XYZ file of N, CA, C and O in Angstrom:
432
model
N 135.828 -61.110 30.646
C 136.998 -60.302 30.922
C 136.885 -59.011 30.146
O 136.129 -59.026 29.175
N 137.557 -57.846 30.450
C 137.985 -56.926 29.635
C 138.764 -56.476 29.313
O 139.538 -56.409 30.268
N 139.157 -56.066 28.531
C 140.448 -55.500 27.715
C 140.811 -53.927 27.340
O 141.835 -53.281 27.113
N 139.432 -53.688 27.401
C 139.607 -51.690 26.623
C 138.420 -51.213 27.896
O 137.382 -50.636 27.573
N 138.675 -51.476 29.051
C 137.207 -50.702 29.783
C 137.341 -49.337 30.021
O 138.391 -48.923 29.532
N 136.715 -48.508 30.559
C 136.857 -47.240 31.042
C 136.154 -46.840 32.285
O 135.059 -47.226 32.692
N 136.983 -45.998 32.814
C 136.835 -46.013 34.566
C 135.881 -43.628 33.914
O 135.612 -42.852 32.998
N 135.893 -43.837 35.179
C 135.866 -42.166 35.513
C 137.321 -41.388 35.006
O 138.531 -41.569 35.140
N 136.433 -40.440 34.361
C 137.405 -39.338 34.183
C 138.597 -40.513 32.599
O 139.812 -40.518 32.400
N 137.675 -41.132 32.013
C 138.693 -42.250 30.992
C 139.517 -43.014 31.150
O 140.014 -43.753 30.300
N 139.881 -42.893 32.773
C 140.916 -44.322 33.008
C 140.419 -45.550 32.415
O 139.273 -45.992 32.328
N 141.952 -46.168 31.885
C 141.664 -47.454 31.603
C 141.434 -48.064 32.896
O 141.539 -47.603 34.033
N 140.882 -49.933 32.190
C 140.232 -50.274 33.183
C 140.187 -52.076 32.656
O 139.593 -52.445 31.643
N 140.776 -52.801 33.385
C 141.464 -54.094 32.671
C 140.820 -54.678 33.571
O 140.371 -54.072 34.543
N 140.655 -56.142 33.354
C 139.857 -57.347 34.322
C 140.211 -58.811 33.318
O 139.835 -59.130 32.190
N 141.274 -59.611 34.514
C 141.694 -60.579 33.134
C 140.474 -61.821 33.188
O 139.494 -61.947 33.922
N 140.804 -62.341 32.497
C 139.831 -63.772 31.897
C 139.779 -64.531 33.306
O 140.916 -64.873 33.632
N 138.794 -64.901 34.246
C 138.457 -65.848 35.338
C 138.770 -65.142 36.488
O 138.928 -65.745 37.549
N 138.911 -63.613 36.387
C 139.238 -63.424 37.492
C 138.454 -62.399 37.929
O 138.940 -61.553 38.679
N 137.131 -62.332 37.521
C 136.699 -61.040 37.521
C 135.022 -61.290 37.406
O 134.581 -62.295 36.848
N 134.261 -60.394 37.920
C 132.802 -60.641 37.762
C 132.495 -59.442 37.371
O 132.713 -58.495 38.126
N 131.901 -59.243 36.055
C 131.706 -57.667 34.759
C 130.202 -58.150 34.645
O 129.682 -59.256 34.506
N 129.700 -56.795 34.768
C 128.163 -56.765 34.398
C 127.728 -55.168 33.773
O 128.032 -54.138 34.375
N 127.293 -55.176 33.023
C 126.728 -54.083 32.310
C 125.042 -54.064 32.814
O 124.382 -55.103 32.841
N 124.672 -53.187 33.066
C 123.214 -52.836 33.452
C 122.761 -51.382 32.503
O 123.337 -50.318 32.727
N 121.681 -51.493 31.451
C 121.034 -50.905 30.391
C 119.508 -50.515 31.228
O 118.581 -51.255 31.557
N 119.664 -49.365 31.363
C 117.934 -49.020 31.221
C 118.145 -47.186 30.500
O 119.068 -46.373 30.560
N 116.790 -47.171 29.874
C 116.558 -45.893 29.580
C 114.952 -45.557 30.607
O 113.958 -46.133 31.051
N 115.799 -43.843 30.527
C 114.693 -43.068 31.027
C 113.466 -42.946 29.916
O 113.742 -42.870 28.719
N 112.095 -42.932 30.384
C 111.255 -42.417 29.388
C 111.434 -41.376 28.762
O 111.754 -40.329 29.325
N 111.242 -41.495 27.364
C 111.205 -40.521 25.775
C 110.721 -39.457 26.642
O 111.443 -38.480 26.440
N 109.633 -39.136 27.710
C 108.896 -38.013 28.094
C 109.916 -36.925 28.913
O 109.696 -35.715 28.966
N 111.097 -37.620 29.549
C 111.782 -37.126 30.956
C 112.205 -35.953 30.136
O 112.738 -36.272 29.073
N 112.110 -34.815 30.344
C 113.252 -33.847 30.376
C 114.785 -34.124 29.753
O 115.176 -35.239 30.099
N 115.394 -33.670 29.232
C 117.238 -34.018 29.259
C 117.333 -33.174 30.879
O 118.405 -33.668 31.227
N 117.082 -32.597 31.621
C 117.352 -31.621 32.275
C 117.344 -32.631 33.521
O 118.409 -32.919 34.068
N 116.004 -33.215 34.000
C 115.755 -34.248 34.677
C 116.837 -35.442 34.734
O 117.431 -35.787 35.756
N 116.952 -35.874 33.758
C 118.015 -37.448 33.233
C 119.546 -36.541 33.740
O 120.299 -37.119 34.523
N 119.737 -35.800 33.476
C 121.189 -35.595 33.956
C 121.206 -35.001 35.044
O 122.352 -34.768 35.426
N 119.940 -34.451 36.102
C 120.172 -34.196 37.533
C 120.046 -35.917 38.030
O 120.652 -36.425 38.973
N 119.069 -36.615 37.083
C 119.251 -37.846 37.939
C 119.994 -38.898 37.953
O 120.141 -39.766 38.814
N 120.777 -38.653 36.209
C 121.747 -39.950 36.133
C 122.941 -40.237 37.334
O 123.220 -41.332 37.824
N 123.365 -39.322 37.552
C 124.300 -39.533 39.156
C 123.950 -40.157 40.087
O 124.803 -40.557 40.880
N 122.324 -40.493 40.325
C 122.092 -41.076 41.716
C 121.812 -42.481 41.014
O 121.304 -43.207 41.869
N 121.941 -43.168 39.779
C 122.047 -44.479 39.591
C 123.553 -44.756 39.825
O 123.616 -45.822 40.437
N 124.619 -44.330 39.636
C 125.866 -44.384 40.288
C 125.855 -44.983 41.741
O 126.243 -46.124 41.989
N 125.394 -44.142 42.633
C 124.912 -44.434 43.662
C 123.878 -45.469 44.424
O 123.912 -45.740 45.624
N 122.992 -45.960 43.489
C 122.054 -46.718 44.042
C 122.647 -48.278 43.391
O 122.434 -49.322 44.008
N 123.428 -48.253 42.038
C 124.605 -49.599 42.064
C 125.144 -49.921 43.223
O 124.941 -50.903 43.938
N 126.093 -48.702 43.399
C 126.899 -49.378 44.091
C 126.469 -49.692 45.482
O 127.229 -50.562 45.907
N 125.564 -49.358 46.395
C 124.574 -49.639 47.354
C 124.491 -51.089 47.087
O 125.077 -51.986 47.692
N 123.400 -51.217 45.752
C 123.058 -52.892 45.517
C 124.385 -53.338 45.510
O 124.465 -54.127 46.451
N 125.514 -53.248 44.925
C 126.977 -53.975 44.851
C 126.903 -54.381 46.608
O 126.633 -55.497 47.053
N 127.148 -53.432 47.231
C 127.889 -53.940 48.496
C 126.748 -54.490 49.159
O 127.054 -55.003 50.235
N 125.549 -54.554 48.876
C 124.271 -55.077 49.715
C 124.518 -56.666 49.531
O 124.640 -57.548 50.382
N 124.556 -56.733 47.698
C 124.411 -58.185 47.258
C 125.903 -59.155 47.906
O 126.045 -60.376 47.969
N 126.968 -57.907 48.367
C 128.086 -58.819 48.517
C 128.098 -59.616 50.236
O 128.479 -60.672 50.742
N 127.399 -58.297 50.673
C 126.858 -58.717 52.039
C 126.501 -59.965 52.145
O 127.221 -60.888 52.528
N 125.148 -60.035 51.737
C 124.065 -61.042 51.652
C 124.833 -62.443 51.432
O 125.016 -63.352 52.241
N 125.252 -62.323 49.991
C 126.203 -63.702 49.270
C 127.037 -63.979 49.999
O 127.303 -65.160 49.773
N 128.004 -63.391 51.225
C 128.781 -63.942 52.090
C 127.973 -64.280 53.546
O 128.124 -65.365 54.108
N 127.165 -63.296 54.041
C 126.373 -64.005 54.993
C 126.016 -65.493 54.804
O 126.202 -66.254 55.753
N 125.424 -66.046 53.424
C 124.807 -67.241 53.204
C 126.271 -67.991 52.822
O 126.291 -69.186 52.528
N 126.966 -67.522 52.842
C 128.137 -68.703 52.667
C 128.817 -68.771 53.638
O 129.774 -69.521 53.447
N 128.789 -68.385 54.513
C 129.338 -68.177 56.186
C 128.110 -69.590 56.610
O 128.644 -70.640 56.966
N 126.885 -69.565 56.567
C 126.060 -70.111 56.956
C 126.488 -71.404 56.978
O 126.623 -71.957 58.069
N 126.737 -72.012 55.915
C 127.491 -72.983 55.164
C 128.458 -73.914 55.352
O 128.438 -75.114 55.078
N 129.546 -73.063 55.984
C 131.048 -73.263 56.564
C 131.391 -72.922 58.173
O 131.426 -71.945 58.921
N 131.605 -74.266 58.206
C 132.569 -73.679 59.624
C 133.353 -73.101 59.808
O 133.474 -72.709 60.969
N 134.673 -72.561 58.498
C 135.402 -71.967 59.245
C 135.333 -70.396 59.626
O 136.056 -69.818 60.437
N 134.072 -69.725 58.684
C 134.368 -68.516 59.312
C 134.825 -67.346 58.994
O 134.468 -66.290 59.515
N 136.069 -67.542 57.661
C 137.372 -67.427 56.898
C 137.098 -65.867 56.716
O 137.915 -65.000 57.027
N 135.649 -65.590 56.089
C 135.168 -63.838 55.119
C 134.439 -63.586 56.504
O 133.540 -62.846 56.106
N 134.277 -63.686 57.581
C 133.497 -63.132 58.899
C 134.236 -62.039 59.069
O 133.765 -61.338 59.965
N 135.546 -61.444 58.407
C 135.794 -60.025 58.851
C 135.868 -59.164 57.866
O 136.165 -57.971 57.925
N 135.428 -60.177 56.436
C 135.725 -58.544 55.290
C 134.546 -57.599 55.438
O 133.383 -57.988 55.551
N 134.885 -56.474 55.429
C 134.027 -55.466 55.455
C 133.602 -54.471 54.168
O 134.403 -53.664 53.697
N 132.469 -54.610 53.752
C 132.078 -54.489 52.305
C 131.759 -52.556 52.661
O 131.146 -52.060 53.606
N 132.379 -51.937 51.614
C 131.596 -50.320 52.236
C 131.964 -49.416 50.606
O 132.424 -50.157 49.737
N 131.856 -48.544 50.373
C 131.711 -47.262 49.143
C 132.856 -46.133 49.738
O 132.721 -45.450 50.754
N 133.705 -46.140 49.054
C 133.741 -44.969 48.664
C 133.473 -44.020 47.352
O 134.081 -44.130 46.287
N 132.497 -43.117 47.625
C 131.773 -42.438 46.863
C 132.493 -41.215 46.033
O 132.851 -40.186 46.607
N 132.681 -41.444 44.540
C 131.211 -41.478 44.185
C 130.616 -43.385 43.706
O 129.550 -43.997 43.639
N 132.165 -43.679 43.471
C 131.654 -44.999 42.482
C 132.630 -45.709 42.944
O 133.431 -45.827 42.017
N 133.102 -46.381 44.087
C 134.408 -47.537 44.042
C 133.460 -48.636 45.331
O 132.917 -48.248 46.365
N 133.519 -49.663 44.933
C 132.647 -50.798 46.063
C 134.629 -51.496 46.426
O 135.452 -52.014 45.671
N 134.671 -51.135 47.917
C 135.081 -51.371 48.638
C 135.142 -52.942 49.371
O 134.145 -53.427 49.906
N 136.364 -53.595 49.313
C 136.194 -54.426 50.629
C 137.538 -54.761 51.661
O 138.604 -55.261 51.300
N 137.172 -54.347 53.006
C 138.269 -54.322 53.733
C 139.191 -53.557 52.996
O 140.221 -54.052 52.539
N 138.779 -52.001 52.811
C 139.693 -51.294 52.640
C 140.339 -51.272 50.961
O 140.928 -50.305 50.477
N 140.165 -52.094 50.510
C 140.759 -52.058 48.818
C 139.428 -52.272 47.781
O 138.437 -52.991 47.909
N 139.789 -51.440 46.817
C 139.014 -51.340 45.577
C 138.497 -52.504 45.087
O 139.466 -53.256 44.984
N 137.542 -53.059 44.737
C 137.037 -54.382 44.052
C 136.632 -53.896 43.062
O 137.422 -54.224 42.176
N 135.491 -53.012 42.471
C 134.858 -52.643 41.708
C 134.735 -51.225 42.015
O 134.708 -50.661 43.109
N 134.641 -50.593 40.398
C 133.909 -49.383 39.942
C 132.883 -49.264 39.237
O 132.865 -49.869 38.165
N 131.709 -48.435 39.640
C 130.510 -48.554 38.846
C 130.672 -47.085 38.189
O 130.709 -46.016 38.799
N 130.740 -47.248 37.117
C 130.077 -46.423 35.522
C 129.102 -46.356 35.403
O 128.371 -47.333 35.246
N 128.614 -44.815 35.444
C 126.858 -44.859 34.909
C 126.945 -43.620 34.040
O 127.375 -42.523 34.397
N 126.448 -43.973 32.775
C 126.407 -42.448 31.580
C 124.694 -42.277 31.220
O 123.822 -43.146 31.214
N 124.648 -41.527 31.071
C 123.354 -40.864 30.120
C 123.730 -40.928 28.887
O 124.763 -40.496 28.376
N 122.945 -41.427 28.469
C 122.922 -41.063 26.744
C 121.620 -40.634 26.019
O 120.613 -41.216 26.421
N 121.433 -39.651 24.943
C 120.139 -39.212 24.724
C 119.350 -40.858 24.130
O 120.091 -41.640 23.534
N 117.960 -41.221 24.341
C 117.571 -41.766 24.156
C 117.093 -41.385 22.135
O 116.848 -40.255 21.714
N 117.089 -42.808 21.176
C 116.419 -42.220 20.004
C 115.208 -41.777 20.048
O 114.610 -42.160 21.054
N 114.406 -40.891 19.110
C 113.535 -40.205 18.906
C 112.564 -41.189 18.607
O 112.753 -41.619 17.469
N 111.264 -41.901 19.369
C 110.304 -42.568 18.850
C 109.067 -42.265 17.714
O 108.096 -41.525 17.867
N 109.351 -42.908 16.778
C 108.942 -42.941 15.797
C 109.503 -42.394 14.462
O 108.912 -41.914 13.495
N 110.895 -42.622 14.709
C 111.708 -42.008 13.508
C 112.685 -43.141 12.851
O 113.405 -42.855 11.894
């Protein structure tokens, strides 16, 4: 769960205990990249989340449709509105956060 999250632009950003699926994803750019590079490109990891978000939500309900007869999620419709909100049937589920941060100096 969370308690103190932060959305875009510093909105808070709450998710209570069992009701919620929170994942943090960590990578750094190589020590070599440019700062110039990392911040034309940190925006399109924004974008390529939330892609995987609504891909993986796809998928995980296709195979549980498979499953069940009744059918029940055969009309939610998983989609983005951009830059960062994963969509389903029309209401907000998730926001993806993506920051740059300078990487430390190797070998210091």
């Amino acid at each position: 769960y969370q308690t103190a999250g932060r959305g875009t632009k510093d909105r808070s950003w709450m998710a209570t205990r069992g009701n919620s699926i929170l994942m943090t994803c960590f990578f750094r750019f190589p020590s070599s990249c440019q700062t110039s590079f990392v911040n034309r490109n940190a925006p399109n990891v924004t974008k390529v989340l939330a892609l995987a978000t609504v891909k993986s939500l796809q998928s995980t309900l296709a195979e549980a449709a498979v499953g069940s007869s009744s059918g029940s999620h055969a009309d939610v419709k998983f989609g983005i509105k951009w830059p960062n909100d994963v969509m389903a049937s029309g209401g907000k589920i998730a926001g993806i956060l993506a920051r740059a941060v300078p990487s430390p100096q190797e070998g210091g």
